[in-house]
Amino acid sequence: MGKYTAIGGQALIEGIMMKSPEKTALCVRTPDKSIDTIYLEDNSLRKKYKILNLPIIRGVIAFVESMVQGYKAMMISADKSGFTDLEEEKKREEIKDEDNKEEKKQSPLITAVMAIGTVLGVVLSVVLFMLLPRLAVEGLEKLFSTAFSTVVRASIEQIIKLAVFVLYVYLVSLMEDIKRVFMYHGAEHKTIFCYEKGLELNIENVRAQKRFHPRCGTSFMILMILISIIFSTIVQIIFPSVYSVRWLWVVIKILLVPLTCGAGFEVLRLTGRFDNIVTRIIAAPGTWLQRITTKEPTDDMIEIAIAALKACEPQNPDVDRSVDKEENNEAENG
């Protein structure tokens, strides 16, 4: 890499969002095959309140804000790409014999169904990622008639959680629409790599880059799972009795999520900023999972990624990477 960049991105429906410290741009392929560029306002709380930029805290805030902004960008891309129109056309066919009044009567029901779906999603997440690992550990202890140590218990729980997560991602990747999003994800990574190397942003140069990036959100999710092993172990060592109370342990795991999220954010920043054996080992699990969450993009997808990066490229150049500064000094001295 030629330089470290704070630019990050998100794959959308037929588009890509790129975000730099100065602006956020969203580029979408419209039904007429043109590229529509939209700029999103940056209302980050971290810019308004300095205390929210403290380590760990900034990670939690950044995660929440990225989720909110990402959802908004996804809805915009669905609308601009014509995906929403296709869905609405299906709905119109289903209710073509009903009038507007009847549709309005149904809207509260639809809202209620969506709310119930959200609640069920949260409950399912708690069961799969909080309760299931705990029950599995209890089952294994009974099966082998033994009591695992604190570290072993925490490790088994996180391995199960990781396995559930990877299986979920893999199954989702088999869906045709999601596969295209993952292809845009690959285009996003390749374009950022091209920019970091200081190469001209064109399709040929971007296509030649790798699609696995250490600062990817996929790596962040893996880091959170791995870091939670450490925090779970520490809590069990300090308060050994909490693990025996099943509901209390689930609650504690939920309360640890913000801390784990903040720590994962800090580690991810380091893996993206420095390139050495330690950061490569840390980034390795997330990079491996990107073989599922990123796919090789087509040229028109790369074109979208280039347009998005150029649209958000900061006026002030990014700082040089320390590792590359050393290489440049050696070259000059040589």
PDB file of N, CA and C in Angstrom, residues 99-174:
ATOM      1  N   ASP A  99     -59.206  -0.922  -3.030  1.00  0.00           N
ATOM      2  CA  ASP A  99     -59.065   0.530  -3.160  1.00  0.00           C
ATOM      3  C   ASP A  99     -58.095   1.071  -2.115  1.00  0.00           C
ATOM      4  N   ASN A 100     -57.827   2.377  -2.182  1.00  0.00           N
ATOM      5  CA  ASN A 100     -56.847   3.007  -1.296  1.00  0.00           C
ATOM      6  C   ASN A 100     -57.256   2.929   0.172  1.00  0.00           C
ATOM      7  N   LYS A 101     -58.565   2.980   0.425  1.00  0.00           N
ATOM      8  CA  LYS A 101     -59.017   2.919   1.806  1.00  0.00           C
ATOM      9  C   LYS A 101     -58.653   1.587   2.437  1.00  0.00           C
ATOM     10  N   GLU A 102     -58.834   0.551   1.672  1.00  0.00           N
ATOM     11  CA  GLU A 102     -58.521  -0.772   2.186  1.00  0.00           C
ATOM     12  C   GLU A 102     -57.026  -0.901   2.442  1.00  0.00           C
ATOM     13  N   GLU A 103     -56.215  -0.279   1.564  1.00  0.00           N
ATOM     14  CA  GLU A 103     -54.765  -0.310   1.754  1.00  0.00           C
ATOM     15  C   GLU A 103     -54.396   0.392   3.044  1.00  0.00           C
ATOM     16  N   LYS A 104     -55.065   1.528   3.327  1.00  0.00           N
ATOM     17  CA  LYS A 104     -54.762   2.276   4.532  1.00  0.00           C
ATOM     18  C   LYS A 104     -55.145   1.481   5.767  1.00  0.00           C
ATOM     19  N   LYS A 105     -56.239   0.708   5.656  1.00  0.00           N
ATOM     20  CA  LYS A 105     -56.649  -0.114   6.786  1.00  0.00           C
ATOM     21  C   LYS A 105     -55.627  -1.196   7.071  1.00  0.00           C
ATOM     22  N   GLN A 106     -54.946  -1.643   6.009  1.00  0.00           N
ATOM     23  CA  GLN A 106     -53.970  -2.699   6.176  1.00  0.00           C
ATOM     24  C   GLN A 106     -52.646  -2.191   6.732  1.00  0.00           C
ATOM     25  N   SER A 107     -52.370  -0.898   6.537  1.00  0.00           N
ATOM     26  CA  SER A 107     -51.061  -0.378   6.912  1.00  0.00           C
ATOM     27  C   SER A 107     -50.715  -0.580   8.388  1.00  0.00           C
ATOM     28  N   PRO A 108     -51.662  -0.360   9.338  1.00  0.00           N
ATOM     29  CA  PRO A 108     -51.319  -0.634  10.737  1.00  0.00           C
ATOM     30  C   PRO A 108     -50.952  -2.091  10.957  1.00  0.00           C
ATOM     31  N   LEU A 109     -51.634  -2.982  10.229  1.00  0.00           N
ATOM     32  CA  LEU A 109     -51.339  -4.400  10.352  1.00  0.00           C
ATOM     33  C   LEU A 109     -49.933  -4.693   9.849  1.00  0.00           C
ATOM     34  N   ILE A 110     -49.581  -4.082   8.702  1.00  0.00           N
ATOM     35  CA  ILE A 110     -48.241  -4.288   8.143  1.00  0.00           C
ATOM     36  C   ILE A 110     -47.184  -3.780   9.116  1.00  0.00           C
ATOM     37  N   THR A 111     -47.446  -2.605   9.707  1.00  0.00           N
ATOM     38  CA  THR A 111     -46.525  -2.034  10.689  1.00  0.00           C
ATOM     39  C   THR A 111     -46.355  -2.963  11.880  1.00  0.00           C
ATOM     40  N   ALA A 112     -47.479  -3.531  12.337  1.00  0.00           N
ATOM     41  CA  ALA A 112     -47.438  -4.452  13.475  1.00  0.00           C
ATOM     42  C   ALA A 112     -46.637  -5.701  13.140  1.00  0.00           C
ATOM     43  N   VAL A 113     -46.832  -6.210  11.920  1.00  0.00           N
ATOM     44  CA  VAL A 113     -46.098  -7.400  11.489  1.00  0.00           C
ATOM     45  C   VAL A 113     -44.599  -7.127  11.439  1.00  0.00           C
ATOM     46  N   MET A 114     -44.224  -5.935  10.924  1.00  0.00           N
ATOM     47  CA  MET A 114     -42.807  -5.572  10.862  1.00  0.00           C
ATOM     48  C   MET A 114     -42.212  -5.446  12.266  1.00  0.00           C
ATOM     49  N   ALA A 115     -42.986  -4.870  13.186  1.00  0.00           N
ATOM     50  CA  ALA A 115     -42.520  -4.716  14.565  1.00  0.00           C
ATOM     51  C   ALA A 115     -42.314  -6.082  15.221  1.00  0.00           C
ATOM     52  N   ILE A 116     -43.281  -6.975  15.002  1.00  0.00           N
ATOM     53  CA  ILE A 116     -43.173  -8.324  15.553  1.00  0.00           C
ATOM     54  C   ILE A 116     -41.961  -9.045  14.959  1.00  0.00           C
ATOM     55  N   GLY A 117     -41.752  -8.845  13.633  1.00  0.00           N
ATOM     56  CA  GLY A 117     -40.608  -9.460  12.970  1.00  0.00           C
ATOM     57  C   GLY A 117     -39.292  -8.981  13.551  1.00  0.00           C
ATOM     58  N   THR A 118     -39.220  -7.680  13.874  1.00  0.00           N
ATOM     59  CA  THR A 118     -38.008  -7.126  14.467  1.00  0.00           C
ATOM     60  C   THR A 118     -37.748  -7.727  15.845  1.00  0.00           C
ATOM     61  N   VAL A 119     -38.815  -7.816  16.649  1.00  0.00           N
ATOM     62  CA  VAL A 119     -38.689  -8.391  17.990  1.00  0.00           C
ATOM     63  C   VAL A 119     -38.244  -9.854  17.906  1.00  0.00           C
ATOM     64  N   LEU A 120     -38.858 -10.601  16.994  1.00  0.00           N
ATOM     65  CA  LEU A 120     -38.489 -12.005  16.828  1.00  0.00           C
ATOM     66  C   LEU A 120     -37.037 -12.144  16.378  1.00  0.00           C
ATOM     67  N   GLY A 121     -36.587 -11.189  15.534  1.00  0.00           N
ATOM     68  CA  GLY A 121     -35.199 -11.206  15.088  1.00  0.00           C
ATOM     69  C   GLY A 121     -34.241 -11.024  16.244  1.00  0.00           C
ATOM     70  N   VAL A 122     -34.574 -10.094  17.141  1.00  0.00           N
ATOM     71  CA  VAL A 122     -33.735  -9.854  18.324  1.00  0.00           C
ATOM     72  C   VAL A 122     -33.730 -11.083  19.230  1.00  0.00           C
ATOM     73  N   VAL A 123     -34.918 -11.649  19.445  1.00  0.00           N
ATOM     74  CA  VAL A 123     -35.026 -12.839  20.288  1.00  0.00           C
ATOM     75  C   VAL A 123     -34.211 -13.990  19.701  1.00  0.00           C
ATOM     76  N   LEU A 124     -34.320 -14.182  18.385  1.00  0.00           N
ATOM     77  CA  LEU A 124     -33.576 -15.249  17.720  1.00  0.00           C
ATOM     78  C   LEU A 124     -32.070 -15.038  17.864  1.00  0.00           C
ATOM     79  N   SER A 125     -31.633 -13.788  17.765  1.00  0.00           N
ATOM     80  CA  SER A 125     -30.206 -13.477  17.916  1.00  0.00           C
ATOM     81  C   SER A 125     -29.723 -13.832  19.317  1.00  0.00           C
ATOM     82  N   VAL A 126     -30.547 -13.484  20.324  1.00  0.00           N
ATOM     83  CA  VAL A 126     -30.187 -13.800  21.713  1.00  0.00           C
ATOM     84  C   VAL A 126     -30.102 -15.306  21.910  1.00  0.00           C
ATOM     85  N   VAL A 127     -31.070 -16.033  21.342  1.00  0.00           N
ATOM     86  CA  VAL A 127     -31.085 -17.486  21.492  1.00  0.00           C
ATOM     87  C   VAL A 127     -29.879 -18.120  20.810  1.00  0.00           C
ATOM     88  N   LEU A 128     -29.610 -17.716  19.567  1.00  0.00           N
ATOM     89  CA  LEU A 128     -28.521 -18.327  18.791  1.00  0.00           C
ATOM     90  C   LEU A 128     -27.135 -17.949  19.300  1.00  0.00           C
ATOM     91  N   PHE A 129     -26.960 -16.681  19.680  1.00  0.00           N
ATOM     92  CA  PHE A 129     -25.622 -16.204  20.019  1.00  0.00           C
ATOM     93  C   PHE A 129     -25.363 -16.059  21.515  1.00  0.00           C
ATOM     94  N   MET A 130     -26.396 -16.155  22.336  1.00  0.00           N
ATOM     95  CA  MET A 130     -26.206 -16.027  23.772  1.00  0.00           C
ATOM     96  C   MET A 130     -26.558 -17.312  24.523  1.00  0.00           C
ATOM     97  N   LEU A 131     -27.766 -17.819  24.266  1.00  0.00           N
ATOM     98  CA  LEU A 131     -28.258 -18.968  25.019  1.00  0.00           C
ATOM     99  C   LEU A 131     -27.761 -20.300  24.466  1.00  0.00           C
ATOM    100  N   LEU A 132     -27.800 -20.469  23.144  1.00  0.00           N
ATOM    101  CA  LEU A 132     -27.378 -21.736  22.539  1.00  0.00           C
ATOM    102  C   LEU A 132     -25.951 -22.129  22.908  1.00  0.00           C
ATOM    103  N   PRO A 133     -24.955 -21.220  22.809  1.00  0.00           N
ATOM    104  CA  PRO A 133     -23.596 -21.587  23.206  1.00  0.00           C
ATOM    105  C   PRO A 133     -23.510 -22.045  24.665  1.00  0.00           C
ATOM    106  N   ARG A 134     -24.259 -21.368  25.536  1.00  0.00           N
ATOM    107  CA  ARG A 134     -24.253 -21.734  26.955  1.00  0.00           C
ATOM    108  C   ARG A 134     -24.817 -23.141  27.148  1.00  0.00           C
ATOM    109  N   LEU A 135     -25.951 -23.435  26.502  1.00  0.00           N
ATOM    110  CA  LEU A 135     -26.566 -24.764  26.613  1.00  0.00           C
ATOM    111  C   LEU A 135     -25.648 -25.835  26.040  1.00  0.00           C
ATOM    112  N   ALA A 136     -24.943 -25.501  24.968  1.00  0.00           N
ATOM    113  CA  ALA A 136     -24.016 -26.460  24.355  1.00  0.00           C
ATOM    114  C   ALA A 136     -22.884 -26.819  25.306  1.00  0.00           C
ATOM    115  N   VAL A 137     -22.362 -25.819  26.007  1.00  0.00           N
ATOM    116  CA  VAL A 137     -21.287 -26.073  26.978  1.00  0.00           C
ATOM    117  C   VAL A 137     -21.792 -26.979  28.092  1.00  0.00           C
ATOM    118  N   GLU A 138     -22.994 -26.703  28.594  1.00  0.00           N
ATOM    119  CA  GLU A 138     -23.570 -27.547  29.650  1.00  0.00           C
ATOM    120  C   GLU A 138     -23.738 -28.988  29.161  1.00  0.00           C
ATOM    121  N   GLY A 139     -24.188 -29.122  27.911  1.00  0.00           N
ATOM    122  CA  GLY A 139     -24.367 -30.455  27.346  1.00  0.00           C
ATOM    123  C   GLY A 139     -23.053 -31.208  27.222  1.00  0.00           C
ATOM    124  N   LEU A 140     -22.009 -30.516  26.800  1.00  0.00           N
ATOM    125  CA  LEU A 140     -20.689 -31.150  26.661  1.00  0.00           C
ATOM    126  C   LEU A 140     -20.118 -31.543  28.020  1.00  0.00           C
ATOM    127  N   GLU A 141     -20.340 -30.719  29.017  1.00  0.00           N
ATOM    128  CA  GLU A 141     -19.850 -31.051  30.366  1.00  0.00           C
ATOM    129  C   GLU A 141     -20.535 -32.304  30.903  1.00  0.00           C
ATOM    130  N   LYS A 142     -21.838 -32.418  30.631  1.00  0.00           N
ATOM    131  CA  LYS A 142     -22.563 -33.623  31.070  1.00  0.00           C
ATOM    132  C   LYS A 142     -22.111 -34.841  30.271  1.00  0.00           C
ATOM    133  N   LEU A 143     -21.882 -34.636  28.959  1.00  0.00           N
ATOM    134  CA  LEU A 143     -21.484 -35.740  28.093  1.00  0.00           C
ATOM    135  C   LEU A 143     -20.152 -36.331  28.522  1.00  0.00           C
ATOM    136  N   PHE A 144     -19.214 -35.468  28.887  1.00  0.00           N
ATOM    137  CA  PHE A 144     -17.874 -35.926  29.272  1.00  0.00           C
ATOM    138  C   PHE A 144     -17.692 -36.001  30.788  1.00  0.00           C
ATOM    139  N   SER A 145     -18.766 -35.758  31.525  1.00  0.00           N
ATOM    140  CA  SER A 145     -18.745 -35.833  32.990  1.00  0.00           C
ATOM    141  C   SER A 145     -17.576 -35.046  33.580  1.00  0.00           C
ATOM    142  N   THR A 146     -17.472 -33.807  33.170  1.00  0.00           N
ATOM    143  CA  THR A 146     -16.384 -32.953  33.643  1.00  0.00           C
ATOM    144  C   THR A 146     -16.845 -31.510  33.718  1.00  0.00           C
ATOM    145  N   ALA A 147     -16.050 -30.702  34.387  1.00  0.00           N
ATOM    146  CA  ALA A 147     -16.326 -29.264  34.468  1.00  0.00           C
ATOM    147  C   ALA A 147     -15.188 -28.534  33.759  1.00  0.00           C
ATOM    148  N   PHE A 148     -15.503 -27.845  32.693  1.00  0.00           N
ATOM    149  CA  PHE A 148     -14.478 -27.141  31.924  1.00  0.00           C
ATOM    150  C   PHE A 148     -13.942 -25.942  32.706  1.00  0.00           C
ATOM    151  N   SER A 149     -12.714 -25.592  32.399  1.00  0.00           N
ATOM    152  CA  SER A 149     -12.128 -24.399  32.999  1.00  0.00           C
ATOM    153  C   SER A 149     -12.774 -23.153  32.403  1.00  0.00           C
ATOM    154  N   THR A 150     -12.509 -22.010  33.014  1.00  0.00           N
ATOM    155  CA  THR A 150     -13.094 -20.747  32.557  1.00  0.00           C
ATOM    156  C   THR A 150     -12.733 -20.450  31.116  1.00  0.00           C
ATOM    157  N   VAL A 151     -11.461 -20.610  30.786  1.00  0.00           N
ATOM    158  CA  VAL A 151     -10.997 -20.318  29.427  1.00  0.00           C
ATOM    159  C   VAL A 151     -11.625 -21.264  28.409  1.00  0.00           C
ATOM    160  N   VAL A 152     -11.704 -22.540  28.773  1.00  0.00           N
ATOM    161  CA  VAL A 152     -12.271 -23.540  27.860  1.00  0.00           C
ATOM    162  C   VAL A 152     -13.750 -23.254  27.624  1.00  0.00           C
ATOM    163  N   ARG A 153     -14.467 -22.927  28.696  1.00  0.00           N
ATOM    164  CA  ARG A 153     -15.895 -22.604  28.558  1.00  0.00           C
ATOM    165  C   ARG A 153     -16.101 -21.425  27.613  1.00  0.00           C
ATOM    166  N   ALA A 154     -15.342 -20.368  27.849  1.00  0.00           N
ATOM    167  CA  ALA A 154     -15.476 -19.165  27.017  1.00  0.00           C
ATOM    168  C   ALA A 154     -15.120 -19.470  25.570  1.00  0.00           C
ATOM    169  N   SER A 155     -14.087 -20.270  25.371  1.00  0.00           N
ATOM    170  CA  SER A 155     -13.624 -20.590  24.016  1.00  0.00           C
ATOM    171  C   SER A 155     -14.666 -21.420  23.261  1.00  0.00           C
ATOM    172  N   ILE A 156     -15.237 -22.421  23.944  1.00  0.00           N
ATOM    173  CA  ILE A 156     -16.248 -23.265  23.301  1.00  0.00           C
ATOM    174  C   ILE A 156     -17.465 -22.432  22.914  1.00  0.00           C
ATOM    175  N   GLU A 157     -17.895 -21.553  23.808  1.00  0.00           N
ATOM    176  CA  GLU A 157     -19.044 -20.703  23.514  1.00  0.00           C
ATOM    177  C   GLU A 157     -18.813 -19.858  22.269  1.00  0.00           C
ATOM    178  N   GLN A 158     -17.624 -19.266  22.188  1.00  0.00           N
ATOM    179  CA  GLN A 158     -17.342 -18.378  21.056  1.00  0.00           C
ATOM    180  C   GLN A 158     -17.130 -19.158  19.751  1.00  0.00           C
ATOM    181  N   ILE A 159     -16.595 -20.370  19.852  1.00  0.00           N
ATOM    182  CA  ILE A 159     -16.437 -21.207  18.659  1.00  0.00           C
ATOM    183  C   ILE A 159     -17.802 -21.566  18.085  1.00  0.00           C
ATOM    184  N   ILE A 160     -18.745 -21.897  18.972  1.00  0.00           N
ATOM    185  CA  ILE A 160     -20.106 -22.209  18.529  1.00  0.00           C
ATOM    186  C   ILE A 160     -20.750 -20.971  17.915  1.00  0.00           C
ATOM    187  N   LYS A 161     -20.564 -19.832  18.568  1.00  0.00           N
ATOM    188  CA  LYS A 161     -21.114 -18.578  18.061  1.00  0.00           C
ATOM    189  C   LYS A 161     -20.529 -18.269  16.678  1.00  0.00           C
ATOM    190  N   LEU A 162     -19.229 -18.479  16.533  1.00  0.00           N
ATOM    191  CA  LEU A 162     -18.564 -18.230  15.259  1.00  0.00           C
ATOM    192  C   LEU A 162     -19.090 -19.171  14.178  1.00  0.00           C
ATOM    193  N   ALA A 163     -19.306 -20.441  14.540  1.00  0.00           N
ATOM    194  CA  ALA A 163     -19.805 -21.423  13.582  1.00  0.00           C
ATOM    195  C   ALA A 163     -21.216 -21.050  13.105  1.00  0.00           C
ATOM    196  N   VAL A 164     -22.061 -20.598  14.034  1.00  0.00           N
ATOM    197  CA  VAL A 164     -23.419 -20.180  13.680  1.00  0.00           C
ATOM    198  C   VAL A 164     -23.368 -18.984  12.733  1.00  0.00           C
ATOM    199  N   PHE A 165     -22.496 -18.039  13.039  1.00  0.00           N
ATOM    200  CA  PHE A 165     -22.365 -16.830  12.228  1.00  0.00           C
ATOM    201  C   PHE A 165     -21.893 -17.150  10.813  1.00  0.00           C
ATOM    202  N   VAL A 166     -20.859 -17.980  10.717  1.00  0.00           N
ATOM    203  CA  VAL A 166     -20.317 -18.351   9.402  1.00  0.00           C
ATOM    204  C   VAL A 166     -21.343 -19.115   8.584  1.00  0.00           C
ATOM    205  N   LEU A 167     -22.061 -20.040   9.224  1.00  0.00           N
ATOM    206  CA  LEU A 167     -23.097 -20.810   8.525  1.00  0.00           C
ATOM    207  C   LEU A 167     -24.195 -19.879   8.007  1.00  0.00           C
ATOM    208  N   TYR A 168     -24.585 -18.927   8.832  1.00  0.00           N
ATOM    209  CA  TYR A 168     -25.622 -17.966   8.427  1.00  0.00           C
ATOM    210  C   TYR A 168     -25.159 -17.161   7.207  1.00  0.00           C
ATOM    211  N   VAL A 169     -23.940 -16.644   7.267  1.00  0.00           N
ATOM    212  CA  VAL A 169     -23.397 -15.846   6.153  1.00  0.00           C
ATOM    213  C   VAL A 169     -23.330 -16.676   4.879  1.00  0.00           C
ATOM    214  N   TYR A 170     -22.904 -17.933   5.016  1.00  0.00           N
ATOM    215  CA  TYR A 170     -22.793 -18.803   3.839  1.00  0.00           C
ATOM    216  C   TYR A 170     -24.158 -19.058   3.203  1.00  0.00           C
ATOM    217  N   LEU A 171     -25.156 -19.361   4.031  1.00  0.00           N
ATOM    218  CA  LEU A 171     -26.494 -19.638   3.506  1.00  0.00           C
ATOM    219  C   LEU A 171     -27.082 -18.399   2.823  1.00  0.00           C
ATOM    220  N   VAL A 172     -26.847 -17.228   3.419  1.00  0.00           N
ATOM    221  CA  VAL A 172     -27.331 -15.982   2.833  1.00  0.00           C
ATOM    222  C   VAL A 172     -26.657 -15.721   1.491  1.00  0.00           C
ATOM    223  N   SER A 173     -25.364 -16.070   1.394  1.00  0.00           N
ATOM    224  CA  SER A 173     -24.608 -15.815   0.168  1.00  0.00           C
ATOM    225  C   SER A 173     -25.129 -16.606  -1.028  1.00  0.00           C
ATOM    226  N   LEU A 174     -25.939 -17.635  -0.775  1.00  0.00           N
ATOM    227  CA  LEU A 174     -26.483 -18.451  -1.855  1.00  0.00           C
ATOM    228  C   LEU A 174     -27.655 -17.771  -2.551  1.00  0.00           C
TER     229      LEU A 174
END
